[in-house]
């Protein structure tokens, strides 16, 4: 990746690997518990295979009531066993755990979480969990009552304290007519977290427990008439990923979303949809009180058409404009900083901005970013170099993180999940250092 920058700009490690153990294909064990969500494990195994991972599936005996071993064998390209007495000469209960770079248990049922928390080894999956020394990711799925039961809450706590990542489930329709927290996060989302743990093993630690965070994402659309608008190319991927990772690190997250690519709502996040910059401003203001941090990852339109026609503008009509007049939108980020100075929002609220920059005749990406940080007055500025093939709509990102204390660090090229983890590391540090805490 080339970056428009001056020769003085440090460059995000352009050759940084996005895969762990670059010379070797990662081995990922997928443990499948006996719940109806086991059917989604098929999609997960397929995604892992498509990512090029060596995938070993270990279903429990009850998972096989939902999905046959042949399905997992076909999708993973590897044999599938459930018991410790299958294939004994190969000692699979020790070998599989030892060889794994990551174990993902999806769905993790209440029973499976209980057995794992108690260190049981009564089938191949739980035995593998005891021998694995790599990161372990549990993706729970169960009825809300079971998820909220003190026994499950305690088991999850034990597993987290031992360094395992236990995802917050999604809310929504469960088996039958009921709905609530307990749904398995989307396979694509679990795959993102898995990739993140392979890149950064501690990336889902619970260092944001109890924090309230507002995140904006996506682009706004400024209408010209009922069918036309001024918009931008933001996919929303970076903001959604920040919201996802923050929620899994324990934060209570509200995501204020403009228009995005076709993205799944993040598990365990409240999503509020907005259309225009003015609407986003109102909703951000309403979610800026009593929060610990506000992250402005949205691509907010700087201008809107000064007049909006209530009927479609027809070509050849008397109303056909030969130019569009624009009015400047309020700068939401700068407004938050002003509100904080004025005391209308809590002085301890950390404000994070984003800057999408290209270099030009007046300076490089970082020169513009440093100016922007000073102008906007936020605490952290995440800087992306944009242009053809960079940042917008891409799955990987690189950049810099500038602090109002003068700190500057490179965010290496990697997945947007990895970049999110880097931003949240810096945010967690700042939150921990806030005065009065
Ligand atoms: N932003 C905002 N309100 C606006 C425009 C931008 O809150 N009306 C926020 C964005 O969410 C981002 C940051 O400001 O966090 C920087 O956005 P960017 O578009 O890079 O900056 P601009 O202020 O628009 O500066 P310019 O386009 O002149 O570079």
Tab-separated table of C-alpha atoms and ligand atoms in Angstrom:
chain	number	residue	atom	x	y	z
A	1	UNK	CA	0.000	0.000	0.000
A	2	UNK	CA	1.387	3.409	-0.858
A	3	UNK	CA	0.467	6.394	1.248
A	4	UNK	CA	0.513	10.024	0.166
A	5	UNK	CA	2.663	11.516	2.835
A	6	UNK	CA	5.663	13.723	3.300
A	7	UNK	CA	9.022	12.100	3.765
A	8	UNK	CA	8.771	12.902	7.486
A	9	UNK	CA	5.632	10.806	7.988
A	10	UNK	CA	6.244	7.428	9.613
A	11	UNK	CA	4.646	4.821	7.393
A	12	UNK	CA	2.240	2.209	8.776
A	13	UNK	CA	4.132	-1.058	8.422
A	14	UNK	CA	3.300	-1.713	4.818
A	15	UNK	CA	4.632	-5.214	4.882
A	16	UNK	CA	2.932	-6.142	8.176
A	17	UNK	CA	1.270	-9.508	7.948
A	18	UNK	CA	-2.465	-9.783	8.418
A	19	UNK	CA	-2.267	-13.499	9.135
A	20	UNK	CA	-0.664	-15.128	12.157
A	21	UNK	CA	2.225	-17.502	11.618
A	22	UNK	CA	2.557	-16.230	8.047
A	23	UNK	CA	4.578	-19.237	6.990
A	24	UNK	CA	1.977	-21.700	8.269
A	25	UNK	CA	-1.755	-22.192	7.782
A	26	UNK	CA	-3.453	-21.728	11.169
A	27	UNK	CA	-5.186	-24.767	12.631
A	28	UNK	CA	-8.601	-23.864	13.988
A	29	UNK	CA	-10.662	-26.311	16.046
A	30	UNK	CA	-14.395	-25.665	15.845
A	31	UNK	CA	-16.280	-27.182	18.786
A	32	UNK	CA	-19.989	-27.535	18.168
A	33	UNK	CA	-22.453	-27.781	21.062
A	34	UNK	CA	-25.862	-29.410	20.940
A	35	UNK	CA	-28.234	-26.536	20.219
A	36	UNK	CA	-30.366	-25.584	17.258
A	37	UNK	CA	-27.761	-22.924	16.318
A	38	UNK	CA	-25.452	-25.846	15.400
A	39	UNK	CA	-26.666	-25.347	11.831
A	40	UNK	CA	-24.872	-21.967	11.810
A	41	UNK	CA	-21.613	-23.752	12.679
A	42	UNK	CA	-21.713	-25.170	9.126
A	43	UNK	CA	-21.449	-21.634	7.742
A	44	UNK	CA	-18.652	-20.846	10.194
A	45	UNK	CA	-16.656	-23.927	9.147
A	46	UNK	CA	-17.111	-22.933	5.516
A	47	UNK	CA	-15.896	-19.384	6.231
A	48	UNK	CA	-12.815	-20.716	8.026
A	49	UNK	CA	-12.081	-23.074	5.123
A	50	UNK	CA	-12.426	-20.164	2.693
A	51	UNK	CA	-9.953	-18.170	4.794
A	52	UNK	CA	-7.493	-21.011	4.177
A	53	UNK	CA	-7.449	-22.332	7.751
A	54	UNK	CA	-6.915	-26.015	8.538
A	55	UNK	CA	-10.267	-26.692	10.217
A	56	UNK	CA	-10.948	-29.569	12.641
A	57	UNK	CA	-14.548	-29.914	13.782
A	58	UNK	CA	-15.385	-31.552	17.118
A	59	UNK	CA	-19.127	-31.793	17.686
A	60	UNK	CA	-20.560	-33.028	20.961
A	61	UNK	CA	-22.746	-36.123	20.907
A	62	UNK	CA	-25.835	-33.891	21.151
A	63	UNK	CA	-24.672	-31.622	18.304
A	64	UNK	CA	-24.904	-34.685	16.059
A	65	UNK	CA	-28.673	-34.756	16.717
A	66	UNK	CA	-28.811	-31.495	14.753
A	67	UNK	CA	-26.068	-31.877	12.107
A	68	UNK	CA	-24.458	-35.093	10.859
A	69	UNK	CA	-20.710	-35.700	11.075
A	70	UNK	CA	-20.596	-36.137	7.286
A	71	UNK	CA	-21.631	-32.501	6.800
A	72	UNK	CA	-18.770	-31.259	8.982
A	73	UNK	CA	-16.332	-33.659	7.278
A	74	UNK	CA	-17.338	-32.401	3.843
A	75	UNK	CA	-17.121	-28.728	4.865
A	76	UNK	CA	-13.803	-29.021	6.732
A	77	UNK	CA	-12.127	-31.674	4.592
A	78	UNK	CA	-11.062	-33.490	7.785
A	79	UNK	CA	-12.399	-36.496	9.722
A	80	UNK	CA	-14.796	-35.765	12.579
A	81	UNK	CA	-14.921	-37.534	15.966
A	82	UNK	CA	-16.827	-36.812	19.164
A	83	UNK	CA	-15.561	-39.297	21.760
A	84	UNK	CA	-12.173	-39.856	23.368
A	85	UNK	CA	-12.319	-43.539	22.355
A	86	UNK	CA	-12.536	-42.836	18.614
A	87	UNK	CA	-9.312	-43.204	16.687
A	88	UNK	CA	-7.413	-44.013	19.938
A	89	UNK	CA	-3.915	-44.685	18.438
A	90	UNK	CA	-3.881	-41.048	17.240
A	91	UNK	CA	-4.575	-39.774	20.818
A	92	UNK	CA	-6.845	-37.053	19.380
A	93	UNK	CA	-7.919	-35.651	22.779
A	94	UNK	CA	-4.366	-34.448	23.338
A	95	UNK	CA	-3.182	-33.892	19.777
A	96	UNK	CA	-6.038	-31.683	18.582
A	97	UNK	CA	-5.723	-29.264	21.492
A	98	UNK	CA	-1.934	-29.117	21.252
A	99	UNK	CA	-1.933	-28.462	17.500
A	100	UNK	CA	-4.629	-25.780	17.555
A	101	UNK	CA	-3.821	-22.090	17.006
A	102	UNK	CA	-7.372	-21.238	18.049
A	103	UNK	CA	-10.398	-23.092	19.418
A	104	UNK	CA	-13.824	-21.660	18.621
A	105	UNK	CA	-16.843	-23.178	20.365
A	106	UNK	CA	-20.013	-22.261	18.481
A	107	UNK	CA	-22.677	-22.680	19.614
A	108	UNK	CA	-21.560	-22.892	23.244
A	109	UNK	CA	-24.606	-24.224	25.092
A	110	UNK	CA	-25.234	-23.665	28.824
A	111	UNK	CA	-24.203	-27.270	29.436
A	112	UNK	CA	-20.985	-26.926	27.468
A	113	UNK	CA	-20.049	-23.680	29.295
A	114	UNK	CA	-20.696	-25.451	32.616
A	115	UNK	CA	-18.565	-28.446	31.656
A	116	UNK	CA	-15.755	-26.200	30.389
A	117	UNK	CA	-15.852	-24.016	33.517
A	118	UNK	CA	-15.621	-27.156	35.671
A	119	UNK	CA	-12.710	-28.599	33.731
A	120	UNK	CA	-14.603	-31.735	32.725
A	121	UNK	CA	-13.105	-34.005	30.080
A	122	UNK	CA	-16.024	-36.315	29.353
A	123	UNK	CA	-15.923	-36.003	25.577
A	124	UNK	CA	-13.411	-35.105	22.892
A	125	UNK	CA	-14.357	-31.412	22.850
A	126	UNK	CA	-13.991	-30.787	26.596
A	127	UNK	CA	-10.788	-32.863	26.666
A	128	UNK	CA	-9.455	-30.720	23.818
A	129	UNK	CA	-10.327	-27.552	25.752
A	130	UNK	CA	-8.142	-28.816	28.605
A	131	UNK	CA	-5.152	-29.536	26.383
A	132	UNK	CA	-5.388	-26.383	24.234
A	133	UNK	CA	-2.854	-23.660	25.062
A	134	UNK	CA	-4.034	-21.274	22.345
A	135	UNK	CA	-6.773	-18.585	22.558
A	136	UNK	CA	-10.269	-20.036	23.057
A	137	UNK	CA	-13.402	-18.253	21.857
A	138	UNK	CA	-16.832	-19.320	23.122
A	139	UNK	CA	-19.876	-18.098	21.179
A	140	UNK	CA	-22.834	-18.848	23.457
A	141	UNK	CA	-26.347	-19.574	22.191
A	142	UNK	CA	-29.257	-20.506	24.442
A	143	UNK	CA	-32.595	-19.249	25.705
A	144	UNK	CA	-32.490	-15.940	27.554
A	145	UNK	CA	-33.453	-17.529	30.892
A	146	UNK	CA	-30.528	-19.933	30.645
A	147	UNK	CA	-28.086	-17.159	29.644
A	148	UNK	CA	-29.213	-14.972	32.553
A	149	UNK	CA	-29.298	-17.791	35.132
A	150	UNK	CA	-26.781	-17.162	37.960
A	151	UNK	CA	-25.165	-20.550	37.256
A	152	UNK	CA	-24.409	-19.587	33.641
A	153	UNK	CA	-23.353	-16.068	34.667
A	154	UNK	CA	-20.870	-17.607	37.141
A	155	UNK	CA	-19.562	-20.102	34.576
A	156	UNK	CA	-18.997	-17.334	32.030
A	157	UNK	CA	-17.163	-15.299	34.655
A	158	UNK	CA	-14.884	-18.237	35.503
A	159	UNK	CA	-14.096	-18.839	31.835
A	160	UNK	CA	-13.340	-15.142	31.244
A	161	UNK	CA	-11.126	-14.950	34.317
A	162	UNK	CA	-9.113	-17.827	32.902
A	163	UNK	CA	-8.436	-15.723	29.812
A	164	UNK	CA	-11.009	-17.227	27.468
A	165	UNK	CA	-13.074	-14.928	25.251
A	166	UNK	CA	-16.783	-15.545	25.851
A	167	UNK	CA	-18.843	-13.507	23.399
A	168	UNK	CA	-21.931	-11.588	24.394
A	169	UNK	CA	-24.763	-13.238	22.463
A	170	UNK	CA	-26.950	-11.263	20.080
A	171	UNK	CA	-30.520	-10.333	20.905
A	172	UNK	CA	-33.379	-11.331	18.705
A	173	UNK	CA	-35.616	-14.207	17.777
A	174	UNK	CA	-34.716	-17.514	19.468
A	175	UNK	CA	-36.106	-20.962	18.690
A	176	UNK	CA	-39.883	-20.746	18.827
A	177	UNK	CA	-41.673	-17.453	19.386
A	178	UNK	CA	-39.513	-15.950	22.156
A	179	UNK	CA	-36.826	-13.363	21.698
A	180	UNK	CA	-34.100	-11.783	23.854
A	181	UNK	CA	-30.355	-12.089	24.406
A	182	UNK	CA	-29.154	-15.602	23.637
A	183	UNK	CA	-28.863	-15.755	19.853
A	184	UNK	CA	-25.627	-16.946	18.322
A	185	UNK	CA	-23.809	-13.964	16.738
A	186	UNK	CA	-23.709	-14.187	12.930
A	187	UNK	CA	-21.081	-16.661	11.621
A	188	UNK	CA	-19.357	-13.809	9.739
A	189	UNK	CA	-19.074	-11.879	12.994
A	190	UNK	CA	-17.666	-14.912	14.866
A	191	UNK	CA	-15.180	-15.396	12.012
A	192	UNK	CA	-14.051	-11.750	12.374
A	193	UNK	CA	-13.456	-12.249	16.099
A	194	UNK	CA	-11.607	-15.491	15.395
A	195	UNK	CA	-9.342	-13.766	12.885
A	196	UNK	CA	-8.766	-10.991	15.396
A	197	UNK	CA	-7.728	-13.442	18.137
A	198	UNK	CA	-5.301	-15.121	15.729
A	199	UNK	CA	-3.770	-11.695	15.011
A	200	UNK	CA	-3.914	-10.298	18.563
A	201	UNK	CA	-4.583	-13.022	21.181
A	202	UNK	CA	-5.672	-10.613	23.965
A	203	UNK	CA	-7.862	-8.418	21.761
A	204	UNK	CA	-11.154	-9.404	23.428
A	205	UNK	CA	-10.121	-8.893	27.055
A	206	UNK	CA	-12.836	-7.246	29.173
A	207	UNK	CA	-11.098	-3.934	29.805
A	208	UNK	CA	-14.160	-1.850	28.916
A	209	UNK	CA	-16.512	-3.570	31.372
A	210	UNK	CA	-19.208	-1.181	32.528
A	211	UNK	CA	-18.162	1.645	30.159
A	212	UNK	CA	-20.848	3.407	28.122
A	213	UNK	CA	-19.682	4.217	24.627
A	214	UNK	CA	-21.429	5.947	21.719
A	215	UNK	CA	-20.076	5.121	18.255
A	216	UNK	CA	-21.109	6.642	14.919
A	217	UNK	CA	-20.624	4.857	11.599
A	218	UNK	CA	-21.483	5.024	7.922
A	219	UNK	CA	-22.208	7.985	5.716
A	220	UNK	CA	-24.970	10.564	5.813
A	221	UNK	CA	-27.130	11.403	2.801
A	222	UNK	CA	-28.209	14.962	2.163
A	223	UNK	CA	-31.367	15.080	0.036
A	224	UNK	CA	-31.816	17.224	-3.039
A	225	UNK	CA	-35.310	15.985	-3.797
A	226	UNK	CA	-37.284	12.821	-2.852
A	227	UNK	CA	-35.059	10.591	-5.021
A	228	UNK	CA	-31.637	12.261	-5.135
A	229	UNK	CA	-29.028	12.936	-2.495
A	230	UNK	CA	-25.415	13.922	-1.932
A	231	UNK	CA	-23.626	11.014	-0.277
A	232	UNK	CA	-20.210	9.465	0.203
A	233	UNK	CA	-18.455	6.114	-0.139
A	234	UNK	CA	-18.281	5.168	3.539
A	235	UNK	CA	-19.109	1.472	4.022
A	236	UNK	CA	-19.483	1.809	7.798
A	237	UNK	CA	-17.238	-1.242	8.303
A	238	UNK	CA	-14.748	0.482	10.598
A	239	UNK	CA	-17.398	2.016	12.877
A	240	UNK	CA	-19.376	-1.237	13.036
A	241	UNK	CA	-16.213	-3.131	13.908
A	242	UNK	CA	-15.344	-0.661	16.669
A	243	UNK	CA	-18.843	-1.102	18.086
A	244	UNK	CA	-18.573	-4.906	17.847
A	245	UNK	CA	-15.194	-5.132	19.532
A	246	UNK	CA	-16.065	-2.541	22.219
A	247	UNK	CA	-19.231	-4.491	23.113
A	248	UNK	CA	-17.261	-7.740	23.368
A	249	UNK	CA	-14.709	-5.997	25.588
A	250	UNK	CA	-17.575	-5.306	28.003
A	251	UNK	CA	-18.827	-1.842	26.986
A	252	UNK	CA	-22.474	-0.861	26.777
A	253	UNK	CA	-22.466	0.420	23.198
A	254	UNK	CA	-24.915	2.549	21.203
A	255	UNK	CA	-24.148	2.614	17.490
A	256	UNK	CA	-25.555	5.582	15.586
A	257	UNK	CA	-25.524	4.443	12.005
A	258	UNK	CA	-25.879	6.359	8.777
A	259	UNK	CA	-25.968	4.519	5.438
A	260	UNK	CA	-23.622	1.568	5.132
A	261	UNK	CA	-22.814	-1.394	2.941
A	262	UNK	CA	-24.900	-4.469	3.710
A	263	UNK	CA	-23.633	-5.041	7.274
A	264	UNK	CA	-25.117	-7.184	10.035
A	265	UNK	CA	-26.084	-5.286	13.165
A	266	UNK	CA	-23.353	-6.047	15.733
A	267	UNK	CA	-24.271	-8.500	18.498
A	268	UNK	CA	-25.054	-6.922	21.877
A	269	UNK	CA	-25.106	-3.356	20.516
A	270	UNK	CA	-28.070	-0.931	20.377
A	271	UNK	CA	-28.328	0.476	16.870
A	272	UNK	CA	-30.031	3.790	16.029
A	273	UNK	CA	-30.368	4.562	12.302
A	274	UNK	CA	-30.120	8.099	10.974
A	275	UNK	CA	-30.185	9.604	7.488
A	276	UNK	CA	-28.826	13.148	7.389
A	277	UNK	CA	-25.999	14.969	9.167
A	278	UNK	CA	-28.543	17.084	11.044
A	279	UNK	CA	-30.322	13.937	12.284
A	280	UNK	CA	-27.008	12.397	13.294
A	281	UNK	CA	-26.139	15.561	15.208
A	282	UNK	CA	-29.420	15.420	17.165
A	283	UNK	CA	-29.080	11.720	17.976
A	284	UNK	CA	-25.390	12.021	18.967
A	285	UNK	CA	-26.260	14.918	21.291
A	286	UNK	CA	-29.007	12.804	22.875
A	287	UNK	CA	-26.446	10.009	23.452
A	288	UNK	CA	-23.616	12.217	24.707
A	289	UNK	CA	-24.740	12.610	28.321
A	290	UNK	CA	-23.373	10.270	30.965
A	291	UNK	CA	-21.275	8.327	28.481
A	292	UNK	CA	-17.608	7.498	28.989
A	293	UNK	CA	-16.574	7.906	25.370
A	294	UNK	CA	-17.877	9.045	21.995
A	295	UNK	CA	-16.220	7.715	18.849
A	296	UNK	CA	-17.043	9.666	15.670
A	297	UNK	CA	-16.203	7.146	12.936
A	298	UNK	CA	-19.042	8.323	10.655
A	299	UNK	CA	-18.368	10.099	7.371
A	300	UNK	CA	-20.597	13.084	8.056
A	301	UNK	CA	-21.416	15.227	5.007
A	302	UNK	CA	-19.857	18.662	5.393
A	303	UNK	CA	-22.499	20.283	3.169
A	304	UNK	CA	-26.186	19.858	2.336
A	305	UNK	CA	-28.174	21.309	-0.560
A	306	UNK	CA	-29.517	24.667	0.605
A	307	UNK	CA	-32.985	23.921	-0.742
A	308	UNK	CA	-34.661	20.531	-0.901
A	309	UNK	CA	-37.362	20.153	-3.505
A	310	UNK	CA	-40.483	18.379	-2.249
A	311	UNK	CA	-41.103	16.967	-5.756
A	312	UNK	CA	-38.653	15.238	-8.071
A	313	UNK	CA	-36.696	17.817	-10.059
A	314	UNK	CA	-37.511	17.234	-13.756
A	315	UNK	CA	-35.018	17.880	-16.502
A	316	UNK	CA	-36.214	20.454	-19.003
A	317	UNK	CA	-38.636	21.954	-16.451
A	318	UNK	CA	-38.595	25.584	-15.346
A	319	UNK	CA	-37.134	24.414	-12.014
A	320	UNK	CA	-34.169	22.618	-13.571
A	321	UNK	CA	-31.192	24.004	-11.605
A	322	UNK	CA	-27.947	24.843	-13.369
A	323	UNK	CA	-26.110	24.697	-10.056
A	324	UNK	CA	-26.659	23.325	-6.559
A	325	UNK	CA	-26.236	25.734	-3.678
A	326	UNK	CA	-24.743	24.204	-0.568
A	327	UNK	CA	-24.982	25.080	3.121
A	328	UNK	CA	-22.345	23.973	5.664
A	329	UNK	CA	-23.527	21.312	8.144
A	330	UNK	CA	-22.648	21.639	11.813
A	331	UNK	CA	-19.442	19.857	12.750
A	332	UNK	CA	-20.693	17.255	15.232
A	333	UNK	CA	-17.259	16.373	16.599
A	334	UNK	CA	-16.221	19.990	17.158
A	335	UNK	CA	-19.652	20.606	18.744
A	336	UNK	CA	-19.063	17.799	21.259
A	337	UNK	CA	-15.737	19.314	22.251
A	338	UNK	CA	-17.416	22.732	22.679
A	339	UNK	CA	-20.191	21.147	24.784
A	340	UNK	CA	-17.597	19.453	26.967
A	341	UNK	CA	-15.754	22.739	27.484
A	342	UNK	CA	-19.071	24.419	28.328
A	343	UNK	CA	-19.866	21.666	30.821
A	344	UNK	CA	-23.025	20.459	29.045
A	345	UNK	CA	-21.418	17.058	28.676
A	346	UNK	CA	-19.266	15.392	31.299
A	347	UNK	CA	-15.677	16.692	31.421
A	348	UNK	CA	-14.492	13.076	31.721
A	349	UNK	CA	-16.067	11.948	28.445
A	350	UNK	CA	-13.300	10.933	26.052
A	351	UNK	CA	-13.897	12.133	22.475
A	352	UNK	CA	-12.372	10.261	19.545
A	353	UNK	CA	-12.377	11.584	15.985
A	354	UNK	CA	-11.472	10.086	12.644
A	355	UNK	CA	-9.662	11.782	9.809
A	356	UNK	CA	-9.745	10.559	6.243
A	357	UNK	CA	-6.896	12.346	4.508
A	358	UNK	CA	-5.008	12.488	1.245
A	359	UNK	CA	-1.749	14.361	0.987
A	360	UNK	CA	-1.676	17.447	-1.282
A	361	UNK	CA	0.531	20.425	-2.177
A	362	UNK	CA	0.030	21.861	1.315
A	363	UNK	CA	1.291	18.816	3.195
A	364	UNK	CA	1.227	15.077	3.774
A	365	UNK	CA	-1.459	12.969	5.390
A	366	UNK	CA	0.019	13.434	8.856
A	367	UNK	CA	0.460	17.204	8.479
A	368	UNK	CA	-3.223	17.564	7.700
A	369	UNK	CA	-4.127	15.169	10.502
A	370	UNK	CA	-2.103	17.085	13.106
A	371	UNK	CA	-3.857	20.284	12.029
A	372	UNK	CA	-7.217	18.563	12.271
A	373	UNK	CA	-6.521	17.248	15.780
A	374	UNK	CA	-5.640	20.770	16.922
A	375	UNK	CA	-8.665	22.291	15.153
A	376	UNK	CA	-11.215	19.787	16.414
A	377	UNK	CA	-9.844	19.524	19.964
A	378	UNK	CA	-10.665	15.830	20.451
A	379	UNK	CA	-8.568	13.515	22.661
A	380	UNK	CA	-7.651	10.935	20.024
A	381	UNK	CA	-7.657	11.150	16.245
A	382	UNK	CA	-7.609	7.991	14.121
A	383	UNK	CA	-5.997	8.853	10.806
A	384	UNK	CA	-6.611	6.926	7.600
A	385	UNK	CA	-4.949	7.623	4.276
A	386	UNK	CA	-7.730	7.562	1.676
A	387	UNK	CA	-7.724	7.444	-2.093
A	388	UNK	CA	-8.016	4.746	-4.704
A	389	UNK	CA	-7.907	1.332	-3.016
A	390	UNK	CA	-7.422	2.693	0.501
A	391	UNK	CA	-9.669	2.644	3.590
A	392	UNK	CA	-13.130	3.272	2.127
A	393	UNK	CA	-14.957	0.034	1.311
A	394	UNK	CA	-11.781	-2.000	1.958
A	395	UNK	CA	-11.549	-4.816	4.498
A	396	UNK	CA	-8.068	-3.920	5.673
A	397	UNK	CA	-6.888	-0.609	7.039
A	398	UNK	CA	-3.756	1.118	8.258
A	399	UNK	CA	-3.169	4.493	9.819
A	400	UNK	CA	-2.010	6.462	12.793
A	401	UNK	CA	-3.418	7.303	16.170
A	402	UNK	CA	-2.677	10.856	17.303
A	403	UNK	CA	-3.287	11.913	20.907
A	404	UNK	CA	-3.964	15.431	22.187
A	405	UNK	CA	-1.016	14.800	24.541
A	406	UNK	CA	1.273	14.755	21.467
A	407	UNK	CA	1.527	10.964	21.275
A	408	UNK	CA	1.630	9.426	17.795
A	409	UNK	CA	1.479	5.733	17.087
A	410	UNK	CA	1.240	3.683	13.927
A	411	UNK	CA	-1.762	1.404	13.439
A	412	UNK	CA	-0.323	-1.398	11.341
A	413	UNK	CA	-1.964	-2.680	8.205
A	414	UNK	CA	-4.443	-5.326	9.226
A	415	UNK	CA	-8.124	-6.136	9.439
A	416	UNK	CA	-10.525	-3.434	10.575
A	417	UNK	CA	-11.021	-5.589	13.681
A	418	UNK	CA	-7.322	-5.347	14.450
A	419	UNK	CA	-7.365	-1.600	13.892
A	420	UNK	CA	-10.407	-1.344	16.175
A	421	UNK	CA	-8.581	-3.280	18.875
A	422	UNK	CA	-5.641	-0.835	18.608
A	423	UNK	CA	-7.940	2.187	18.921
A	424	UNK	CA	-9.771	0.614	21.874
A	425	UNK	CA	-6.454	-0.179	23.609
A	426	UNK	CA	-5.622	3.540	23.502
A	427	UNK	CA	-9.152	4.453	24.596
A	428	UNK	CA	-9.061	1.999	27.518
A	429	UNK	CA	-5.719	3.537	28.618
A	430	UNK	CA	-7.192	7.037	28.503
A	431	UNK	CA	-10.328	5.962	30.357
A	432	UNK	CA	-8.223	4.357	33.072
A	433	UNK	CA	-6.172	7.546	33.462
A	434	UNK	CA	-9.123	9.965	33.660
A	435	UNK	CA	-8.892	12.286	36.617
A	436	UNK	CA	-11.061	11.372	39.575
A	437	UNK	CA	-11.057	7.643	38.867
B	1	LIG	N1	-17.219	15.224	11.425
B	1	LIG	C1	-18.300	15.670	12.144
B	1	LIG	N2	-19.191	16.521	11.573
B	1	LIG	C2	-19.022	16.967	10.313
B	1	LIG	C3	-17.895	16.516	9.575
B	1	LIG	C4	-17.006	15.634	10.159
B	1	LIG	O1	-18.454	15.289	13.298
B	1	LIG	N3	-19.905	17.789	9.800
B	1	LIG	C5	-16.275	14.316	12.102
B	1	LIG	C6	-16.101	12.958	11.468
B	1	LIG	O2	-16.997	12.014	12.028
B	1	LIG	C7	-14.653	12.618	11.825
B	1	LIG	C8	-13.983	13.962	11.867
B	1	LIG	O3	-15.023	14.933	12.014
B	1	LIG	O4	-14.553	12.063	13.114
B	1	LIG	C9	-13.174	14.351	10.689
B	1	LIG	O5	-13.877	14.183	9.509
B	1	LIG	P1	-13.275	14.676	8.123
B	1	LIG	O6	-14.310	14.534	7.074
B	1	LIG	O7	-11.948	14.028	7.897
B	1	LIG	O8	-12.981	16.165	8.506
B	1	LIG	P2	-13.608	17.524	8.122
B	1	LIG	O9	-13.837	18.295	9.360
B	1	LIG	O10	-14.779	17.324	7.244
B	1	LIG	O11	-12.406	18.202	7.389
B	1	LIG	P3	-12.043	18.310	5.837
B	1	LIG	O12	-13.121	17.593	5.075
B	1	LIG	O13	-11.997	19.755	5.637
B	1	LIG	O14	-10.708	17.619	5.760
